[in-house]
């Protein structure tokens, strides 16, 4: 699976790839919507990034940042399973197929293009 093109659905949350759990509601906490396993049942790895002040920036600057994030995630499309950018709290949550170093490689690519981005927590699920 790969991330779908970024299309804003609401000002509060932009979903790059919908969750595989169709029965869940969008108002449920993100930790309940994020998949922990891929279609084959393999555990996924996650990372989260915060974009300080993104919500307060102009619409053009927001769209520019969203296009950058989308381009990076598309580049790693065969590894990205789920991505959610919550504009209300400026938080990007990405679930990927496990590969050593990838939870640092993708955020580093984003940070190179969006210097204000901060990596919050890369981790492997157990």
Short mmCIF file of N, CA and C in Angstrom, two decimals:
data_model
loop_
_atom_site.label_atom_id
_atom_site.label_comp_id
_atom_site.label_asym_id
_atom_site.label_seq_id
_atom_site.Cartn_x
_atom_site.Cartn_y
_atom_site.Cartn_z
N UNK A 1 0.84 -1.18 0.00
CA UNK A 1 0.00 0.00 0.00
C UNK A 1 0.88 1.23 0.00
N UNK A 2 0.36 2.29 -0.54
CA UNK A 2 1.09 3.55 -0.52
C UNK A 2 0.14 4.66 -0.13
N UNK A 3 0.71 5.75 0.32
CA UNK A 3 -0.11 6.88 0.73
C UNK A 3 -0.79 7.48 -0.49
N UNK A 4 -2.02 7.89 -0.30
CA UNK A 4 -2.76 8.53 -1.38
C UNK A 4 -2.43 10.01 -1.39
N UNK A 5 -2.68 10.69 -2.50
CA UNK A 5 -2.39 12.13 -2.54
C UNK A 5 -3.12 12.88 -1.45
N UNK A 6 -2.49 13.90 -0.96
CA UNK A 6 -3.02 14.69 0.14
C UNK A 6 -4.15 15.57 -0.37
N UNK A 7 -5.34 15.36 0.17
CA UNK A 7 -6.46 16.21 -0.15
C UNK A 7 -7.13 16.58 1.16
N UNK A 8 -7.14 17.85 1.52
CA UNK A 8 -7.73 18.25 2.80
C UNK A 8 -9.20 17.86 2.86
N UNK A 9 -9.56 17.16 3.94
CA UNK A 9 -10.94 16.76 4.16
C UNK A 9 -11.63 17.68 5.14
N UNK A 10 -10.87 18.24 6.07
CA UNK A 10 -11.41 19.20 7.01
C UNK A 10 -10.24 20.01 7.54
N UNK A 11 -10.50 21.17 8.10
CA UNK A 11 -9.40 21.97 8.61
C UNK A 11 -8.73 21.34 9.82
N UNK A 12 -9.39 20.41 10.49
CA UNK A 12 -8.83 19.85 11.71
C UNK A 12 -8.00 18.61 11.48
N UNK A 13 -8.26 17.82 10.46
CA UNK A 13 -7.50 16.60 10.24
C UNK A 13 -7.42 16.30 8.75
N UNK A 14 -6.22 16.06 8.28
CA UNK A 14 -6.00 15.72 6.89
C UNK A 14 -5.46 14.31 6.86
N UNK A 15 -6.18 13.43 6.22
CA UNK A 15 -5.78 12.03 6.17
C UNK A 15 -5.12 11.75 4.84
N UNK A 16 -3.89 11.25 4.89
CA UNK A 16 -3.17 10.91 3.67
C UNK A 16 -3.58 9.54 3.16
N UNK A 17 -3.83 8.61 4.07
CA UNK A 17 -4.27 7.28 3.71
C UNK A 17 -5.26 6.82 4.76
N UNK A 18 -6.47 6.43 4.37
CA UNK A 18 -7.45 6.04 5.36
C UNK A 18 -7.04 4.76 6.08
N UNK A 19 -7.51 4.66 7.30
CA UNK A 19 -7.25 3.48 8.10
C UNK A 19 -7.96 2.27 7.51
N UNK A 20 -7.41 1.09 7.75
CA UNK A 20 -8.02 -0.13 7.25
C UNK A 20 -9.25 -0.51 8.07
N UNK A 21 -9.49 0.20 9.18
CA UNK A 21 -10.60 -0.13 10.06
C UNK A 21 -11.81 0.72 9.71
N UNK A 22 -12.61 0.22 8.77
CA UNK A 22 -13.73 1.00 8.25
C UNK A 22 -14.80 1.27 9.30
N UNK A 23 -14.92 0.43 10.33
CA UNK A 23 -15.95 0.59 11.33
C UNK A 23 -15.65 1.68 12.35
N UNK A 24 -14.44 2.18 12.38
CA UNK A 24 -14.08 3.21 13.35
C UNK A 24 -14.52 4.58 12.88
N UNK A 25 -14.87 5.41 13.80
CA UNK A 25 -15.32 6.76 13.49
C UNK A 25 -14.15 7.73 13.50
N UNK A 26 -14.18 8.78 12.64
CA UNK A 26 -13.07 9.72 12.58
C UNK A 26 -12.87 10.51 13.87
N UNK A 27 -13.89 10.58 14.73
CA UNK A 27 -13.73 11.32 15.97
C UNK A 27 -13.11 10.47 17.08
N UNK A 28 -12.81 9.21 16.79
CA UNK A 28 -12.14 8.37 17.77
C UNK A 28 -10.69 8.81 17.90
N UNK A 29 -10.08 8.56 19.06
CA UNK A 29 -8.68 8.93 19.24
C UNK A 29 -7.80 8.29 18.16
N UNK A 30 -6.77 9.02 17.76
CA UNK A 30 -5.90 8.55 16.70
C UNK A 30 -5.27 7.20 17.04
N UNK A 31 -4.89 7.00 18.29
CA UNK A 31 -4.25 5.73 18.65
C UNK A 31 -5.18 4.54 18.43
N UNK A 32 -6.48 4.79 18.36
CA UNK A 32 -7.42 3.70 18.05
C UNK A 32 -7.56 3.49 16.55
N UNK A 33 -7.30 4.54 15.75
CA UNK A 33 -7.45 4.45 14.30
C UNK A 33 -6.20 3.98 13.58
N UNK A 34 -5.05 4.17 14.19
CA UNK A 34 -3.79 3.82 13.55
C UNK A 34 -3.65 2.30 13.53
N UNK A 35 -3.40 1.71 12.37
CA UNK A 35 -3.24 0.25 12.31
C UNK A 35 -1.94 -0.18 13.00
N UNK A 36 -1.99 -1.30 13.69
CA UNK A 36 -0.79 -1.83 14.34
C UNK A 36 -0.17 -2.95 13.52
N UNK A 37 -0.93 -3.48 12.57
CA UNK A 37 -0.44 -4.56 11.70
C UNK A 37 -0.85 -4.28 10.26
N UNK A 38 -0.04 -4.79 9.32
CA UNK A 38 -0.38 -4.63 7.91
C UNK A 38 -1.37 -5.71 7.49
N UNK A 39 -1.72 -5.75 6.22
CA UNK A 39 -2.70 -6.71 5.72
C UNK A 39 -2.26 -8.16 5.93
N UNK A 40 -0.95 -8.39 5.97
CA UNK A 40 -0.43 -9.75 6.15
C UNK A 40 -0.27 -10.10 7.63
N UNK A 41 -0.61 -9.18 8.53
CA UNK A 41 -0.51 -9.44 9.96
C UNK A 41 0.83 -9.09 10.59
N UNK A 42 1.73 -8.51 9.82
CA UNK A 42 3.04 -8.12 10.36
C UNK A 42 2.92 -6.81 11.14
N UNK A 43 3.67 -6.72 12.24
CA UNK A 43 3.67 -5.51 13.04
C UNK A 43 4.23 -4.33 12.25
N UNK A 44 3.72 -3.16 12.55
CA UNK A 44 4.17 -1.93 11.90
C UNK A 44 4.99 -1.09 12.86
N UNK A 45 5.81 -0.22 12.32
CA UNK A 45 6.55 0.76 13.11
C UNK A 45 5.87 2.11 12.90
N UNK A 46 6.05 3.02 13.85
CA UNK A 46 5.43 4.34 13.78
C UNK A 46 6.45 5.43 14.08
N UNK A 47 6.14 6.62 13.59
CA UNK A 47 6.83 7.81 14.08
C UNK A 47 5.84 8.95 14.05
N UNK A 48 6.10 9.94 14.88
CA UNK A 48 5.25 11.13 14.94
C UNK A 48 6.13 12.36 14.82
N UNK A 49 5.62 13.34 14.12
CA UNK A 49 6.32 14.62 13.98
C UNK A 49 5.35 15.74 14.30
N UNK A 50 5.89 16.80 14.86
CA UNK A 50 5.08 17.98 15.14
C UNK A 50 5.61 19.12 14.28
N UNK A 51 4.70 19.97 13.82
CA UNK A 51 5.03 21.11 12.97
C UNK A 51 4.57 22.37 13.70
N UNK A 52 5.42 22.90 14.59
CA UNK A 52 5.02 24.06 15.40
C UNK A 52 4.54 25.23 14.55
N UNK A 53 3.37 25.75 14.92
CA UNK A 53 2.83 26.93 14.26
C UNK A 53 2.23 26.72 12.89
N UNK A 54 2.17 25.49 12.40
CA UNK A 54 1.63 25.25 11.06
C UNK A 54 0.20 25.74 10.92
N UNK A 55 -0.59 25.51 11.94
CA UNK A 55 -2.01 25.91 11.90
C UNK A 55 -2.19 27.42 11.75
N UNK A 56 -1.26 28.19 12.31
CA UNK A 56 -1.38 29.64 12.26
C UNK A 56 -0.80 30.24 10.98
N UNK A 57 -0.14 29.46 10.17
CA UNK A 57 0.46 29.99 8.94
C UNK A 57 -0.61 30.23 7.88
N UNK A 58 -0.24 30.98 6.87
CA UNK A 58 -1.18 31.29 5.80
C UNK A 58 -1.56 30.00 5.06
N UNK A 59 -2.68 30.03 4.39
CA UNK A 59 -3.15 28.88 3.63
C UNK A 59 -2.15 28.42 2.59
N UNK A 60 -1.48 29.38 1.95
CA UNK A 60 -0.48 29.03 0.92
C UNK A 60 0.69 28.31 1.56
N UNK A 61 1.15 28.80 2.71
CA UNK A 61 2.28 28.16 3.40
C UNK A 61 1.88 26.77 3.90
N UNK A 62 0.66 26.63 4.40
CA UNK A 62 0.17 25.32 4.83
C UNK A 62 0.16 24.35 3.66
N UNK A 63 -0.39 24.77 2.54
CA UNK A 63 -0.46 23.90 1.36
C UNK A 63 0.92 23.51 0.88
N UNK A 64 1.86 24.44 0.92
CA UNK A 64 3.24 24.14 0.53
C UNK A 64 3.83 23.05 1.43
N UNK A 65 3.63 23.20 2.73
CA UNK A 65 4.14 22.20 3.68
C UNK A 65 3.46 20.85 3.45
N UNK A 66 2.16 20.85 3.22
CA UNK A 66 1.44 19.60 2.97
C UNK A 66 1.93 18.92 1.70
N UNK A 67 2.22 19.70 0.68
CA UNK A 67 2.75 19.12 -0.57
C UNK A 67 4.12 18.48 -0.34
N UNK A 68 4.95 19.11 0.47
CA UNK A 68 6.27 18.55 0.78
C UNK A 68 6.12 17.23 1.53
N UNK A 69 5.29 17.23 2.55
CA UNK A 69 5.08 16.00 3.33
C UNK A 69 4.55 14.90 2.42
N UNK A 70 3.57 15.23 1.60
CA UNK A 70 2.98 14.25 0.70
C UNK A 70 4.03 13.70 -0.27
N UNK A 71 4.88 14.57 -0.81
CA UNK A 71 5.91 14.12 -1.75
C UNK A 71 6.88 13.15 -1.09
N UNK A 72 7.29 13.45 0.14
CA UNK A 72 8.21 12.55 0.84
C UNK A 72 7.53 11.21 1.11
N UNK A 73 6.29 11.25 1.58
CA UNK A 73 5.58 10.00 1.87
C UNK A 73 5.32 9.21 0.59
N UNK A 74 5.06 9.89 -0.51
CA UNK A 74 4.88 9.20 -1.79
C UNK A 74 6.18 8.53 -2.23
N UNK A 75 7.30 9.20 -1.97
CA UNK A 75 8.61 8.62 -2.31
C UNK A 75 8.83 7.30 -1.58
N UNK A 76 8.36 7.22 -0.34
CA UNK A 76 8.48 6.00 0.46
C UNK A 76 7.17 5.21 0.44
N UNK A 77 6.39 5.37 -0.60
CA UNK A 77 5.05 4.81 -0.68
C UNK A 77 4.95 3.31 -0.44
N UNK A 78 5.94 2.55 -0.85
CA UNK A 78 5.85 1.10 -0.64
C UNK A 78 6.03 0.73 0.83
N UNK A 79 6.53 1.66 1.63
CA UNK A 79 6.74 1.41 3.06
C UNK A 79 5.65 2.03 3.93
N UNK A 80 5.03 3.12 3.46
CA UNK A 80 4.03 3.84 4.24
C UNK A 80 2.69 3.11 4.16
N UNK A 81 2.14 2.81 5.33
CA UNK A 81 0.85 2.12 5.41
C UNK A 81 -0.26 3.09 5.80
N UNK A 82 0.04 4.03 6.66
CA UNK A 82 -0.96 4.97 7.18
C UNK A 82 -0.27 6.29 7.50
N UNK A 83 -0.93 7.39 7.20
CA UNK A 83 -0.43 8.71 7.57
C UNK A 83 -1.62 9.61 7.88
N UNK A 84 -1.50 10.37 8.95
CA UNK A 84 -2.55 11.28 9.35
C UNK A 84 -1.89 12.58 9.81
N UNK A 85 -2.31 13.69 9.24
CA UNK A 85 -1.82 14.99 9.67
C UNK A 85 -2.99 15.73 10.31
N UNK A 86 -2.92 15.91 11.61
CA UNK A 86 -3.96 16.61 12.35
C UNK A 86 -3.56 18.08 12.43
N UNK A 87 -4.24 18.91 11.66
CA UNK A 87 -3.91 20.33 11.61
C UNK A 87 -4.26 21.07 12.90
N UNK A 88 -5.21 20.54 13.65
CA UNK A 88 -5.60 21.20 14.90
C UNK A 88 -4.45 21.19 15.90
N UNK A 89 -3.69 20.08 15.94
CA UNK A 89 -2.58 19.98 16.88
C UNK A 89 -1.22 19.90 16.17
N UNK A 90 -1.21 20.11 14.86
CA UNK A 90 0.02 20.13 14.07
C UNK A 90 0.82 18.84 14.19
N UNK A 91 0.15 17.69 14.22
CA UNK A 91 0.80 16.41 14.45
C UNK A 91 0.66 15.49 13.24
N UNK A 92 1.78 14.96 12.79
CA UNK A 92 1.81 13.96 11.72
C UNK A 92 2.13 12.62 12.36
N UNK A 93 1.28 11.62 12.11
CA UNK A 93 1.51 10.27 12.61
C UNK A 93 1.61 9.37 11.38
N UNK A 94 2.70 8.62 11.28
CA UNK A 94 2.93 7.75 10.13
C UNK A 94 3.25 6.35 10.61
N UNK A 95 2.55 5.36 10.05
CA UNK A 95 2.84 3.95 10.30
C UNK A 95 3.49 3.38 9.04
N UNK A 96 4.57 2.64 9.25
CA UNK A 96 5.32 2.09 8.12
C UNK A 96 5.62 0.62 8.33
N UNK A 97 5.92 -0.05 7.24
CA UNK A 97 6.42 -1.41 7.33
C UNK A 97 7.82 -1.33 7.94
N UNK A 98 8.14 -2.23 8.87
CA UNK A 98 9.43 -2.13 9.55
C UNK A 98 10.62 -2.34 8.61
N UNK A 99 11.58 -1.46 8.74
CA UNK A 99 12.87 -1.57 8.08
C UNK A 99 13.85 -0.77 8.94
N UNK A 100 14.96 -1.38 9.33
CA UNK A 100 15.90 -0.67 10.21
C UNK A 100 16.26 0.70 9.67
N UNK A 101 16.13 1.71 10.52
CA UNK A 101 16.51 3.07 10.17
C UNK A 101 15.45 3.90 9.48
N UNK A 102 14.38 3.28 9.03
CA UNK A 102 13.37 4.01 8.27
C UNK A 102 12.59 5.01 9.12
N UNK A 103 12.43 4.72 10.42
CA UNK A 103 11.71 5.67 11.29
C UNK A 103 12.53 6.93 11.54
N UNK A 104 13.77 6.92 11.14
CA UNK A 104 14.59 8.14 11.20
C UNK A 104 14.82 8.72 9.80
N UNK A 105 14.88 7.86 8.79
CA UNK A 105 15.15 8.29 7.42
C UNK A 105 14.02 9.16 6.87
N UNK A 106 12.79 8.72 7.03
CA UNK A 106 11.66 9.49 6.49
C UNK A 106 11.53 10.83 7.21
N UNK A 107 11.55 10.86 8.56
CA UNK A 107 11.49 12.17 9.22
C UNK A 107 12.66 13.08 8.86
N UNK A 108 13.84 12.51 8.65
CA UNK A 108 14.99 13.33 8.25
C UNK A 108 14.75 13.96 6.88
N UNK A 109 14.13 13.22 5.98
CA UNK A 109 13.81 13.76 4.66
C UNK A 109 12.80 14.90 4.78
N UNK A 110 11.81 14.73 5.65
CA UNK A 110 10.81 15.79 5.86
C UNK A 110 11.48 17.00 6.50
N UNK A 111 12.30 16.78 7.52
CA UNK A 111 12.95 17.89 8.23
C UNK A 111 13.90 18.67 7.31
N UNK A 112 14.53 17.99 6.38
CA UNK A 112 15.41 18.66 5.44
C UNK A 112 14.63 19.71 4.63
N UNK A 113 13.39 19.38 4.29
CA UNK A 113 12.57 20.27 3.47
C UNK A 113 11.67 21.19 4.29
N UNK A 114 11.38 20.79 5.54
CA UNK A 114 10.56 21.60 6.45
C UNK A 114 11.35 21.71 7.76
N UNK A 115 12.29 22.65 7.84
CA UNK A 115 13.22 22.72 8.98
C UNK A 115 12.57 22.85 10.36
N UNK A 116 11.36 23.42 10.43
CA UNK A 116 10.72 23.58 11.74
C UNK A 116 10.11 22.27 12.26
N UNK A 117 10.03 21.25 11.43
CA UNK A 117 9.45 19.97 11.84
C UNK A 117 10.31 19.31 12.92
N UNK A 118 9.64 18.69 13.89
CA UNK A 118 10.33 18.03 14.99
C UNK A 118 9.87 16.58 15.09
N UNK A 119 10.82 15.66 15.20
CA UNK A 119 10.49 14.26 15.41
C UNK A 119 10.15 14.05 16.87
N UNK A 120 8.96 13.51 17.14
CA UNK A 120 8.55 13.29 18.52
C UNK A 120 8.95 11.91 19.04
N UNK A 121 8.59 10.88 18.30
CA UNK A 121 8.81 9.55 18.85
C UNK A 121 8.83 8.48 17.79
N UNK A 122 10.01 8.03 17.41
CA UNK A 122 10.03 6.83 16.56
C UNK A 122 10.06 5.62 17.47
N UNK A 123 9.30 4.61 17.14
CA UNK A 123 9.37 3.39 17.95
C UNK A 123 8.83 2.22 17.18
N UNK A 124 9.24 1.03 17.61
CA UNK A 124 8.76 -0.22 17.04
C UNK A 124 7.69 -0.77 17.96
N UNK A 125 6.62 -1.24 17.39
CA UNK A 125 5.59 -1.88 18.21
C UNK A 125 6.04 -3.27 18.58
N UNK A 126 5.64 -3.71 19.73
CA UNK A 126 6.00 -5.08 20.19
C UNK A 126 4.74 -5.89 20.37
#
